[in-house]
Coordinates of C-alpha atoms in Angstrom, one line a residue:
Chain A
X1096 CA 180.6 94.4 201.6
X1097 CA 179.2 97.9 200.1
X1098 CA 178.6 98.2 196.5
X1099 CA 180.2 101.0 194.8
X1100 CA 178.2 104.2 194.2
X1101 CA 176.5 103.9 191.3
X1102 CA 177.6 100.0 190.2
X1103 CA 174.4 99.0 189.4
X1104 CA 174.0 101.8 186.7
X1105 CA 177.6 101.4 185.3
X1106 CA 177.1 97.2 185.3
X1107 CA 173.8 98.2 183.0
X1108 CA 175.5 99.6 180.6
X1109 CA 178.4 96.9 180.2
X1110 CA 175.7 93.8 180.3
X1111 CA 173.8 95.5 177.5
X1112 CA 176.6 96.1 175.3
X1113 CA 177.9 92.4 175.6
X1114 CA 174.0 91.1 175.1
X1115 CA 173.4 92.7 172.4
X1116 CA 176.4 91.6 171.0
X1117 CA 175.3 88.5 171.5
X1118 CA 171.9 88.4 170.7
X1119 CA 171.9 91.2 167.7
X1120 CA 171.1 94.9 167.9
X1121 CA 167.2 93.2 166.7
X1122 CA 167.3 92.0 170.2
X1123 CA 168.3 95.0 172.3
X1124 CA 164.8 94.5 174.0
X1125 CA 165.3 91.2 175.0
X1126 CA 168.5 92.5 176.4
X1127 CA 167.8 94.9 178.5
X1128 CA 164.9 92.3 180.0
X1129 CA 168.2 90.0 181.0
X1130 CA 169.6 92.4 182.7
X1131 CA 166.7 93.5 184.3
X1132 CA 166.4 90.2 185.5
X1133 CA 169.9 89.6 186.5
X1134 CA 169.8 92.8 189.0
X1135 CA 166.2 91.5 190.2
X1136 CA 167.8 88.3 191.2
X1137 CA 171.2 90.6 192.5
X1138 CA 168.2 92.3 194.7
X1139 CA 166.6 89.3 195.9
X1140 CA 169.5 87.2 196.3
X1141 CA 171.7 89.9 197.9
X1142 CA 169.3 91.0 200.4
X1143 CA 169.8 87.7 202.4
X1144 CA 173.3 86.9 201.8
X1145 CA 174.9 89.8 201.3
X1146 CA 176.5 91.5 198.7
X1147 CA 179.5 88.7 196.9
X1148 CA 182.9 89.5 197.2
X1149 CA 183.1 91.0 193.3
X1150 CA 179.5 91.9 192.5
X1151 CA 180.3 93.1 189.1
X1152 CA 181.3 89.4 188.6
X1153 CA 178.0 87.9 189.7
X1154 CA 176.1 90.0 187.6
X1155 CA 177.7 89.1 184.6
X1156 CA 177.3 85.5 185.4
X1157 CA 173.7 86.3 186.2
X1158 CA 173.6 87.3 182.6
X1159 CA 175.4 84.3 181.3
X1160 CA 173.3 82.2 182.8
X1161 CA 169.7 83.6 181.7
X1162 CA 171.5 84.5 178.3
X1163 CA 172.1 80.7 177.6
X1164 CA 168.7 79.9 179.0
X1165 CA 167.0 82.6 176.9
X1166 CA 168.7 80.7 173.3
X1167 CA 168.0 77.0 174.7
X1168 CA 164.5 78.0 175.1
X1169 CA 164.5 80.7 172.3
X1170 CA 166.5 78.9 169.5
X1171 CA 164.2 79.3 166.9
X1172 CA 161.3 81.9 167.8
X1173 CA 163.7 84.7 167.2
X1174 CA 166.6 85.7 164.5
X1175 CA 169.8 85.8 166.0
X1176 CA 173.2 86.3 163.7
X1177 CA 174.0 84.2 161.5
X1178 CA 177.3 83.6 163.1
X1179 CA 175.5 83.0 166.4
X1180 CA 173.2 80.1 164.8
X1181 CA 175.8 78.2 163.5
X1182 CA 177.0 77.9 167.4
X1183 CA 173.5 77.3 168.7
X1184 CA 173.7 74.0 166.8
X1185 CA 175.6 72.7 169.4
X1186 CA 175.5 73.3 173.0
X1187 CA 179.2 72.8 173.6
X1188 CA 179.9 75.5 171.6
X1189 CA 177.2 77.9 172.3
X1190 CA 178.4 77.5 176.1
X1191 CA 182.1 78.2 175.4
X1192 CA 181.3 80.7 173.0
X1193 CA 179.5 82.4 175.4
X1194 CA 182.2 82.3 177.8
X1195 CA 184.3 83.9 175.6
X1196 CA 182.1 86.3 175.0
X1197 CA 182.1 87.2 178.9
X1198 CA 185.5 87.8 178.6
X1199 CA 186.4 91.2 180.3
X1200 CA 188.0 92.1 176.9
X1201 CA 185.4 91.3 175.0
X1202 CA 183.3 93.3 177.4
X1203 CA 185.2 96.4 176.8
X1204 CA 185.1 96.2 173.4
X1205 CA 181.1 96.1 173.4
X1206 CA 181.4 99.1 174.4
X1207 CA 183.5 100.9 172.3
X1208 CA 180.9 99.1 169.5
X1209 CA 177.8 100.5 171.4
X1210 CA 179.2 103.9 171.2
X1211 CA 180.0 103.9 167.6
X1212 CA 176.4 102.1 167.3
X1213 CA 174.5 104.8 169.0
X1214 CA 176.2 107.4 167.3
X1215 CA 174.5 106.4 163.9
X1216 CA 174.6 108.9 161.1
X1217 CA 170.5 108.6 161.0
X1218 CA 170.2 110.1 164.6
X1219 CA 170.4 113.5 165.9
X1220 CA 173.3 114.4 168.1
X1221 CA 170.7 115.0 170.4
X1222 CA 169.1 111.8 170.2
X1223 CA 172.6 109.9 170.1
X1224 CA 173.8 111.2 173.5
X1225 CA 170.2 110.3 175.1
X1226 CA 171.1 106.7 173.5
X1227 CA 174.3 106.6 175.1
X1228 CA 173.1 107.7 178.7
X1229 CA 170.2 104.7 177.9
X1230 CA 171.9 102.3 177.4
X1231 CA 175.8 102.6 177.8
X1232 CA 175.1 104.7 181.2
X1233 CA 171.9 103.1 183.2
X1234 CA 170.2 105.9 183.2
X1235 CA 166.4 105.4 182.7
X1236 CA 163.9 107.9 180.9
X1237 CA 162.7 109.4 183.7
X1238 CA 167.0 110.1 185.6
X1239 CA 167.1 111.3 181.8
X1240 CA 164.7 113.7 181.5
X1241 CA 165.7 115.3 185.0
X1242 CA 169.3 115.5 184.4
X1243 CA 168.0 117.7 180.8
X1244 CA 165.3 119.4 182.6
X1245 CA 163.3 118.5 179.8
X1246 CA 159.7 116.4 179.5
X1247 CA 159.4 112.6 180.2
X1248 CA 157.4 112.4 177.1
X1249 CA 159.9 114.1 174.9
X1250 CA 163.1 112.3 176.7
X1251 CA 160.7 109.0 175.5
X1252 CA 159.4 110.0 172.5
X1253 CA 163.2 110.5 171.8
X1254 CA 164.7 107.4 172.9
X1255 CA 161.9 105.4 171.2
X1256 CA 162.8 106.3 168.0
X1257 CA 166.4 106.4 168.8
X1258 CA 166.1 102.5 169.5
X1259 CA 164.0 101.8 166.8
X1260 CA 167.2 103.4 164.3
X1261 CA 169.1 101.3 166.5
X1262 CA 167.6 97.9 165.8
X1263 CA 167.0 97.7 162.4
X1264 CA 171.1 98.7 161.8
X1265 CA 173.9 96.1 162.0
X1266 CA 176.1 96.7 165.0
X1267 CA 179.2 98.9 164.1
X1268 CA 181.8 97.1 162.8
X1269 CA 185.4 98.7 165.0
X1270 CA 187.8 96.4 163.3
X1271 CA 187.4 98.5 160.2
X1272 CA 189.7 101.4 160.5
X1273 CA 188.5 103.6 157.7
X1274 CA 184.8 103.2 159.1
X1275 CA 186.1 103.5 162.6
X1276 CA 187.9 107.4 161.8
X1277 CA 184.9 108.1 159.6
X1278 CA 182.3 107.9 162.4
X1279 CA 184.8 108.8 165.5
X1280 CA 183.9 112.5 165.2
X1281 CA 180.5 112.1 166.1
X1282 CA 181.4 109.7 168.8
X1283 CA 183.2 112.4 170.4
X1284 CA 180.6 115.1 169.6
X1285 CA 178.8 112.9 171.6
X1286 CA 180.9 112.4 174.6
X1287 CA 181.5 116.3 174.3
X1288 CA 177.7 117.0 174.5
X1289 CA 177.5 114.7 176.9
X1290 CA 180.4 116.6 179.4
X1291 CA 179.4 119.8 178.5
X1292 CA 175.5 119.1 179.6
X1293 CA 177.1 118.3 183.1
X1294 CA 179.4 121.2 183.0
X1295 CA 177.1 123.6 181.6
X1296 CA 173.7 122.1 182.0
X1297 CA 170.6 123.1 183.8
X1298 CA 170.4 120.6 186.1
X1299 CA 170.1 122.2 189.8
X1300 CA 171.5 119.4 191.5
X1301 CA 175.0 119.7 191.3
X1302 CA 175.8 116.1 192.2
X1303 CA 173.2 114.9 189.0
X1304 CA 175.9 117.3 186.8
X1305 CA 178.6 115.6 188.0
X1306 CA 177.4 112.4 187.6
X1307 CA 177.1 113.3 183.8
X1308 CA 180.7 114.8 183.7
X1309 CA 182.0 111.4 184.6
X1310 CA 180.1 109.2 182.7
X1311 CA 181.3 111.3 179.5
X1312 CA 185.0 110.6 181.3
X1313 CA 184.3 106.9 181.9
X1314 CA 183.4 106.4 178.5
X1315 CA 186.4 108.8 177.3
X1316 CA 189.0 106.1 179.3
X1317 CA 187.4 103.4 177.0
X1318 CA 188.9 105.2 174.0
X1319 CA 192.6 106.3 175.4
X1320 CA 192.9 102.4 175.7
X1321 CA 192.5 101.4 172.5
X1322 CA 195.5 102.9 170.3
X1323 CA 193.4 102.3 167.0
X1324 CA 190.8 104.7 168.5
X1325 CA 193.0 107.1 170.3
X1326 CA 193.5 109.3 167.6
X1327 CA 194.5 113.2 168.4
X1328 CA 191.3 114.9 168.5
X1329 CA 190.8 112.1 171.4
X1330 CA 193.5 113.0 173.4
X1331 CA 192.4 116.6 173.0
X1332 CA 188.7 116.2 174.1
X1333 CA 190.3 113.9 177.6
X1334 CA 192.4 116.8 178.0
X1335 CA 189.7 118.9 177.8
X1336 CA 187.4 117.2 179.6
X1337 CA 190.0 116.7 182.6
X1338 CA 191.2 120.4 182.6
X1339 CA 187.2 121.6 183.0
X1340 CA 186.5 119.0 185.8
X1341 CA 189.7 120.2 187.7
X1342 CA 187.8 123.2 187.6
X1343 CA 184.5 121.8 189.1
X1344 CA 184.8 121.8 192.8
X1345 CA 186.1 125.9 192.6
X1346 CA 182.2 126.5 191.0
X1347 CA 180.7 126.9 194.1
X1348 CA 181.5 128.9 196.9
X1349 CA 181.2 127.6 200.6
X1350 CA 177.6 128.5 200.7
X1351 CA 177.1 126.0 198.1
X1352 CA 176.1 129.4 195.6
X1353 CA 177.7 129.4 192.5
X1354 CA 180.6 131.9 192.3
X1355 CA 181.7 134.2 189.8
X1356 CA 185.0 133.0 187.6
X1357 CA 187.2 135.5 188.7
X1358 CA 186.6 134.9 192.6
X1359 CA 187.0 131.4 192.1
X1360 CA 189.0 129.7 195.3
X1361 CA 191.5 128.3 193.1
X1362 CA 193.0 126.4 196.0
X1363 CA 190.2 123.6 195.6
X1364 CA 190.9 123.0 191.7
X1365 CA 192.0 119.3 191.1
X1366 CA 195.8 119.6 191.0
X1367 CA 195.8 115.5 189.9
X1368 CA 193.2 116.3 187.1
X1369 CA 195.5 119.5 185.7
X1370 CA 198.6 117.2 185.5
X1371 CA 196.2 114.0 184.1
X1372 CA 195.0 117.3 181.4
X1373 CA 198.3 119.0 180.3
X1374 CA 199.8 115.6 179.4
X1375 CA 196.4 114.5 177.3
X1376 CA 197.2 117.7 175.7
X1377 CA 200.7 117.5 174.9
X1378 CA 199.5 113.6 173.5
X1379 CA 197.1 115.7 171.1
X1380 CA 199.6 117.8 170.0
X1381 CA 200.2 115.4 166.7
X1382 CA 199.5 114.7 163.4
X1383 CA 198.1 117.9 161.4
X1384 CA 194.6 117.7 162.8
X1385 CA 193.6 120.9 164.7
X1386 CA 189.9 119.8 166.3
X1387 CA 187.7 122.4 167.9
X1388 CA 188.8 120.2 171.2
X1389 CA 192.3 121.3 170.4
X1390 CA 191.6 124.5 170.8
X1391 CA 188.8 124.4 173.5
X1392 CA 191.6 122.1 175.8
X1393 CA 194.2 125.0 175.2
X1394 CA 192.4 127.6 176.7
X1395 CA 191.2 125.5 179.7
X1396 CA 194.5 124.8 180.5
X1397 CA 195.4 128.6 180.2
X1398 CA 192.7 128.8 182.9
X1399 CA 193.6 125.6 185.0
X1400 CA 197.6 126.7 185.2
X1401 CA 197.5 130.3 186.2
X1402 CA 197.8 130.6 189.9
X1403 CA 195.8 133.8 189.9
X1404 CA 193.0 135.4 187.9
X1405 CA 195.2 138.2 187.1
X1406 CA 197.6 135.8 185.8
X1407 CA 195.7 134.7 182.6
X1408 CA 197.3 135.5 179.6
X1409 CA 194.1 136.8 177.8
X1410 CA 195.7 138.1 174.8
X1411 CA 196.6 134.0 174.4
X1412 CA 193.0 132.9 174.8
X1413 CA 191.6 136.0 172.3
X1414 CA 193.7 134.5 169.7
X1415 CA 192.8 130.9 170.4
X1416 CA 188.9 132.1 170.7
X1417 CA 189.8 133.5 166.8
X1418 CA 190.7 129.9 166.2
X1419 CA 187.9 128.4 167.4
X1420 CA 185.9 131.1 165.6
X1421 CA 187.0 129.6 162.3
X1422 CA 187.0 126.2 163.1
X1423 CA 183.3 125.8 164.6
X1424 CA 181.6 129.3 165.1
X1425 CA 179.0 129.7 167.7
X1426 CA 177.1 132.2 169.6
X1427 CA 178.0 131.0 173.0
X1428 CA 182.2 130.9 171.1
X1429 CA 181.3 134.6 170.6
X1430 CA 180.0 135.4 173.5
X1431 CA 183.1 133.8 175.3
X1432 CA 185.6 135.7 172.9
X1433 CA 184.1 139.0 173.7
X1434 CA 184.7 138.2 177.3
X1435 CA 188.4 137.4 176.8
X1436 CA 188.9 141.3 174.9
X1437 CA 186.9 142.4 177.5
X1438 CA 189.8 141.1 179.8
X1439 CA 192.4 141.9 177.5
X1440 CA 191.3 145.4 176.9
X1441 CA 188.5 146.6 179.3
X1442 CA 185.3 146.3 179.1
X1443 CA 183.7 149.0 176.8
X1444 CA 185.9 146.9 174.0
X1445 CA 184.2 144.1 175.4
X1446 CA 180.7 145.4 175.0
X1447 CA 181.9 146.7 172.2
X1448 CA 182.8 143.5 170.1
X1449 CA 179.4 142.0 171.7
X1450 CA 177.6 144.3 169.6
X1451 CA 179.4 143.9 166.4
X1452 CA 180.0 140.0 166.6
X1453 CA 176.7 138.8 168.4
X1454 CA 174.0 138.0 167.2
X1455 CA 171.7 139.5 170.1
X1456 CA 168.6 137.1 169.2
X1457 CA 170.3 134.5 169.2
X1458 CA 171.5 134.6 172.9
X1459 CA 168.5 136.5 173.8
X1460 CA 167.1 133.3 175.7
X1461 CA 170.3 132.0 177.6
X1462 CA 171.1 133.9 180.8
X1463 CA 174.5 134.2 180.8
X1464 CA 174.3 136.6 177.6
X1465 CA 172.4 139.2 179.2
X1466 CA 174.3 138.8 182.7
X1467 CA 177.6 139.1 180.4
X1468 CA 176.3 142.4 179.3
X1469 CA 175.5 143.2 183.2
X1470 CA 178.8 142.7 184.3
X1471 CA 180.7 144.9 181.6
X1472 CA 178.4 147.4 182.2
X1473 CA 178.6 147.5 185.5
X1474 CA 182.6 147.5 184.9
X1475 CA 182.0 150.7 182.7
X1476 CA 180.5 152.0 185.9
X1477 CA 176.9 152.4 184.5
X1478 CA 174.9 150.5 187.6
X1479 CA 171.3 151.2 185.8
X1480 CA 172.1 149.1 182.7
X1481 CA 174.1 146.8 184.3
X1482 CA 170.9 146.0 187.0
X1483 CA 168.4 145.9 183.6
X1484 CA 170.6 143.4 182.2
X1485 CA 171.2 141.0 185.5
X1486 CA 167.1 141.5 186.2
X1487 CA 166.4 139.9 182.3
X1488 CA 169.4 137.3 183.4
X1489 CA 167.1 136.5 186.5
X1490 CA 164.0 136.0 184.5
X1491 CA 165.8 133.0 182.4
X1492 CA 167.4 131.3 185.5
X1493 CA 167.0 128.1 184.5
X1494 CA 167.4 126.8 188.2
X1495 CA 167.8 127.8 191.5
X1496 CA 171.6 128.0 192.1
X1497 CA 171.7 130.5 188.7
X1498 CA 168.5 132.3 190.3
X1499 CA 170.7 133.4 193.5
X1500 CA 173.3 134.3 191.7
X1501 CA 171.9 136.5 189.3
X1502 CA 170.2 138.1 192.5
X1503 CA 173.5 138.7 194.3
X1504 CA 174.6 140.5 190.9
X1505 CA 171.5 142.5 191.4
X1506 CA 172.4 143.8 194.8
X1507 CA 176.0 144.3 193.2
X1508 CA 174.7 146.6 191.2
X1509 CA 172.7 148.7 193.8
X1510 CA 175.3 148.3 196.3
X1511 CA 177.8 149.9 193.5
X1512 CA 175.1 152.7 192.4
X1513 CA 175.4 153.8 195.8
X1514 CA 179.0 153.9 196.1
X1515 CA 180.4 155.0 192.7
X1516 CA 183.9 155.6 193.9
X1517 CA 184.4 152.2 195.4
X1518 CA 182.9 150.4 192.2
X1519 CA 185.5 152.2 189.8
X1520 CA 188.4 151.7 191.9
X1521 CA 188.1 147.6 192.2
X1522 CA 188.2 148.1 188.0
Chain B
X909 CA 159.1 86.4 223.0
X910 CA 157.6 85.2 219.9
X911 CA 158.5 83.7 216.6
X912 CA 157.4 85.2 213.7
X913 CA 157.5 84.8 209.6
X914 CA 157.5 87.4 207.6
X915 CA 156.7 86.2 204.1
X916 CA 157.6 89.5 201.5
X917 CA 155.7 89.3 198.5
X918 CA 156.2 91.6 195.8
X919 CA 159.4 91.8 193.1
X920 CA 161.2 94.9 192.2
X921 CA 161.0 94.6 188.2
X922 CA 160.0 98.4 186.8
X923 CA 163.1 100.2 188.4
X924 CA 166.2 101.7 186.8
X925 CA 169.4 100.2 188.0
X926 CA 169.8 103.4 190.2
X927 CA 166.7 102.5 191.7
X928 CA 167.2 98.9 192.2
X929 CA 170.6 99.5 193.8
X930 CA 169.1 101.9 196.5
X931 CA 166.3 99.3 197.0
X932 CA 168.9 96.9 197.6
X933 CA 170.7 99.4 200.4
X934 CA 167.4 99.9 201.8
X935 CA 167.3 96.1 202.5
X936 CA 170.4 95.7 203.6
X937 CA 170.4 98.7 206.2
X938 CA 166.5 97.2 207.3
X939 CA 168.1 93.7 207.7
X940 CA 171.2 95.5 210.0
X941 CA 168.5 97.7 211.9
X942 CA 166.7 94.6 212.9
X943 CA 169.7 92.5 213.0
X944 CA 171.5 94.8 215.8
X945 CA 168.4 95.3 218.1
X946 CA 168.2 91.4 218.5
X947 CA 164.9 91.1 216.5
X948 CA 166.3 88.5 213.4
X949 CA 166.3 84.6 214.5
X950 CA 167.1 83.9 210.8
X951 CA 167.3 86.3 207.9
X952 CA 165.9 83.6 205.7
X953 CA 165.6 82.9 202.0
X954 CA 165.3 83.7 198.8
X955 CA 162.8 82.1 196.5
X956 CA 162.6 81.4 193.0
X957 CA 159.5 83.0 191.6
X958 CA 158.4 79.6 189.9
X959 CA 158.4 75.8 191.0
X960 CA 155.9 73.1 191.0
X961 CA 152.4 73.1 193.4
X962 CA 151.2 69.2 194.1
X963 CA 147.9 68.9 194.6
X964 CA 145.2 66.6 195.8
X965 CA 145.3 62.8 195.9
X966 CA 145.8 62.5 192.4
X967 CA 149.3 64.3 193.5
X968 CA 148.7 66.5 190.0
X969 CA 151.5 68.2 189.2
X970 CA 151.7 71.6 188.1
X971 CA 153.7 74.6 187.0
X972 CA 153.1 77.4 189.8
X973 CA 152.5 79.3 191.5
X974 CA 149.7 80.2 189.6
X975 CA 149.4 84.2 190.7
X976 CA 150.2 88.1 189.9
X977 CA 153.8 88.6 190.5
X978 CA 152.8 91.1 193.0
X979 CA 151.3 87.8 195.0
X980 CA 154.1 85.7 195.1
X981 CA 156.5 84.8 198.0
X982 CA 160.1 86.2 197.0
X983 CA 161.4 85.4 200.4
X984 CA 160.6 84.6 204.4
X985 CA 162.3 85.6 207.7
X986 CA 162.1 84.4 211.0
X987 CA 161.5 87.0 213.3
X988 CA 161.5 87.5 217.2
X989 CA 159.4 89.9 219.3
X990 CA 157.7 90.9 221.9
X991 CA 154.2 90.4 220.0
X992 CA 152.3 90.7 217.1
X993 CA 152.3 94.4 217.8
X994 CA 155.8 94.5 218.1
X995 CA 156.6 92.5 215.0
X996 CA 153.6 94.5 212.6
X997 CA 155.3 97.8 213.7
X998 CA 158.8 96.0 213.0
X999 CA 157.5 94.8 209.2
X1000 CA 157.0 98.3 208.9
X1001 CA 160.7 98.8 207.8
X1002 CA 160.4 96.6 205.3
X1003 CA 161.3 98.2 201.9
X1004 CA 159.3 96.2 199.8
X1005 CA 156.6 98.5 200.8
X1006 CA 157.7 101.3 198.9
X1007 CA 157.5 99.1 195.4
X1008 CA 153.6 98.2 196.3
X1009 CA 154.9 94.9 197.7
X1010 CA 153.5 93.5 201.1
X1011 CA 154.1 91.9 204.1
X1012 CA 152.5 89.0 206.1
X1013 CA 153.2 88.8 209.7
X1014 CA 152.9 85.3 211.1
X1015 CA 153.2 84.4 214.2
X1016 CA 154.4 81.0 214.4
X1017 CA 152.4 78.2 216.5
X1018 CA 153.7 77.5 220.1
X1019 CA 154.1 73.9 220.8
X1020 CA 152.3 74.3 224.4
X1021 CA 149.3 76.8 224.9

């Protein structure tokens, strides 16, 4: 038998949870040591048997087992709950308890409290999703601090202090509704952050990116079970987060380049992912809450149901961009409104609202400002700007796929420079 | 032919789960490599990383083995080929190399000369 892409990862983050439930968040180290034992033995084990009909199963026993050994051999060198040291008293109870606490249920419902856990009011959002790819996704520091382009020593430095929040607070308590709804929007800040780093990130590899998209969906799912977490603004962010990922495979073209929005091949969009989107969406559409995920997962399903670029119904998505304005206001939210009049009304009122809404400094590090500006200008017809623009785009590439593309909007613009006819006549 | 053991010593314990799943891949595609071209007599056995050493004729008994985990047996395979040679270039293969693990190739006594 083959083990599932990625199981080992995924089995990480589900052993943890339930361990540390059982041991106390005081104990998350000794945790992650079990399950680092339990996939040493998978390792050892496996390599000479082969891999068990339900792997996910053996690990978790794994874990059991060098759980219950860990608290016969640990029962009073370390401070466990209170709750848990009434059981330890007896080892008939310790060992049912701990079956219990195996449960796949009870499993699922670790989770859910590791996510609220990590999200902790006393951590960064930044420093909450890097706790949530630790330790609810696999990921180490290092497949961490690649996926963010960023430094090992910062990713670290990060996480360390992350877990050291994390330990000295008491697990999150789910069965409390009003805590629960007061500490859900973060959780799905989160799990937002987390999506939009795959969708959006730097990453080059492609496959790394997705990897991130679905672990932000995977952890999503947990949610849209549980009908006292599902709230609204839930639905709205799955809907979202399907309705972008339909949109994945169309990013790149068959060279593997990235390609522009508008020459998109539309065919390869994730028809099951739409559907799976617009009905998460019409499930949002209650109660009197309008999120920034409300709004974001209307436009993408503007995007994700018209058959045809020309289709879009941009004077739709400029009203909803004036939404979003209001509700959370952002450079990048700008930036994407003055696209959408750009669409809606050509692109000198495009440019146009650029310089009366933006901030220029603000965007003047992130790529896709200054190649925003390339390509209305190069709409307008004026080549020389538009190829100053794409060249400072090309200097902030952040990896090689952006790099090539910002080069093939170079040679767009000579090519057009040199033809000026055939440049206005595709406006 | 010959017999040979190939005692693996070495234990994969700093890797992320990612890691530890494609070492475990590795080992099962090395074990299927050798397996198809007729060179595995017996793919062997785990070992537990402790146990008990006897010694001596006071039969003193001890926890052990008393080494660095990178010294101690994990596991053993019979192997068959042509030669030392052959079986060396075979252990070659072996993934535990790429954790800083080891090999030994030994060739297992013939009962006549």
């Amino acid at each position: 038998m083959d083990l599932s892409e990625h199981l080992f990862r995924r089995e990480a983050g589900r052993m943890v949870s339930t361990l540390t439930r059982i041991f106390g968040p005081q104990n998350l180290a000794l945790a992650e040591d079990v399950v680092q034992d339990a996939f040493c033995r998978a390792v050892e084990v496996w390599k000479f048997r082969g891999v068990p009909d339900n792997p996910s199963a053996w690990l978790m026993t794994a874990a059991k087992n060098r759980a219950l050994d860990v608290l016969r051999r640990e029962r009073t060198a370390r401070t466990y709950e209170p709750e848990l040291n009434r059981l330890l008293q007896s080892e008939w109870t310790l060992a049912s308890t701990l079956q219990e606490r195996f449960s796949e249920h009870a499993i699922k419902d670790d989770q859910l409290r590791m996510m609220f856990s990590c999200c902790h009011p006393r951590l960064s959002e930044e420093a909450q999703v890097a706790l949530i790819l630790h330790i609810l996704c696999g990921f180490s520091v290092r497949e961490i601090a690649s996926a963010f382009v960023s430094g090992h020593a910062a990713i670290e430095k990060r996480i360390t202090r992350a877990k050291k929040v994390f330990v000295k607070s008491d697990l999150f308590d789910v069965s409390e509704t009003d805590n629960v709804a007061q500490r859900l929007p973060a959780v799905h800040r989160a799990l937002y952050l987390l999506f939009n780093e795959g969708y959006h990130g730097a990453s080059p590899e492609m496959a790394v990116r997705r990897e991130l998209c679905r672990e932000a969906m995977r952890l999503m799912s947990l949610f849209l079970r549980d009908p006292l977490q599902a709230m609204p603004a839930t639905h709205a962010l799955a809907a979202l987060m399907c309705l972008h990922a339909a949109r994945m495979p169309g990013r790149l073209d068959a060279a593997g380049n990235l390609s522009s929005f508008n020459d998109q091949d539309r065919s390869k969009w994730d028809r099951g992912l739409v559907v799976e989107g617009l009905r998460l969406l019409e499930l949002s559409a209650t109660g009197s809450e309008l999120t920034e995920y409300h709004v974001e997962a209307a436009i993408a399903s503007i995007h994700a149901t018209a058959p045809r670029p020309e289709d879009t119904d941009w004077g739709r998505i400029v009203s909803l961009y004036d939404a979003l304005t209001s509700l959370r206001p952002s450079p990048i939210v700008a930036l994407n409104r003055a696209i959408a009049i750009a669409q809606r009304d050509g692109p000198e009122a495009g440019l146009e609202t650029i310089r009366t809404t933006i901030d220029n400094e603000r965007l003047a590090g992130y790529p896709f400002y200054h190649a925003t500006l390339g390509e209305l200008e190069l709409r307008c017809g004026r080549c020389d700007v538009a190829r100053e623009h794409f060249e400072a785009s090309l200097v902030l590439a952040r990896n090689p796929t952006e790099r090539q593309f910002f080069e093939q909007r170079i040679a767009a613009c000579t090519a057009s420079g040199r033809t000026p006819m055939e440049a206005n006549e595709t406006q | 032919m010959s017999d040979f053991t190939f005692l693996y010593r070495g234990r994969e314990t700093n890797l992320s789960p990612e890691q530890m799943q494609r070492t475990m891949e590795k080992w099962s595609a090395w074990f299927k490599e050798l397996s198809a071209k007729g060179h595995i007599r017996d793919i062997g056995q785990p070992l537990e990383h402790t146990g008990k050493v006897i010694a001596g004729k006071q039969k003193t008994i001890i926890d052990g083995p008393f080494a660095e985990a990178k010294d101690v047996v994990g596991g053993f395979t019979l192997v068959e080929a042509i030669d030392l040679d052959e079986a060396v270039e075979l252990s070659k293969g072996c993934p535990i190399l790429e954790i800083g693990g080891s090999v030994e190739v030994r060739p297992i006594q013939k009962s006549t000369m």
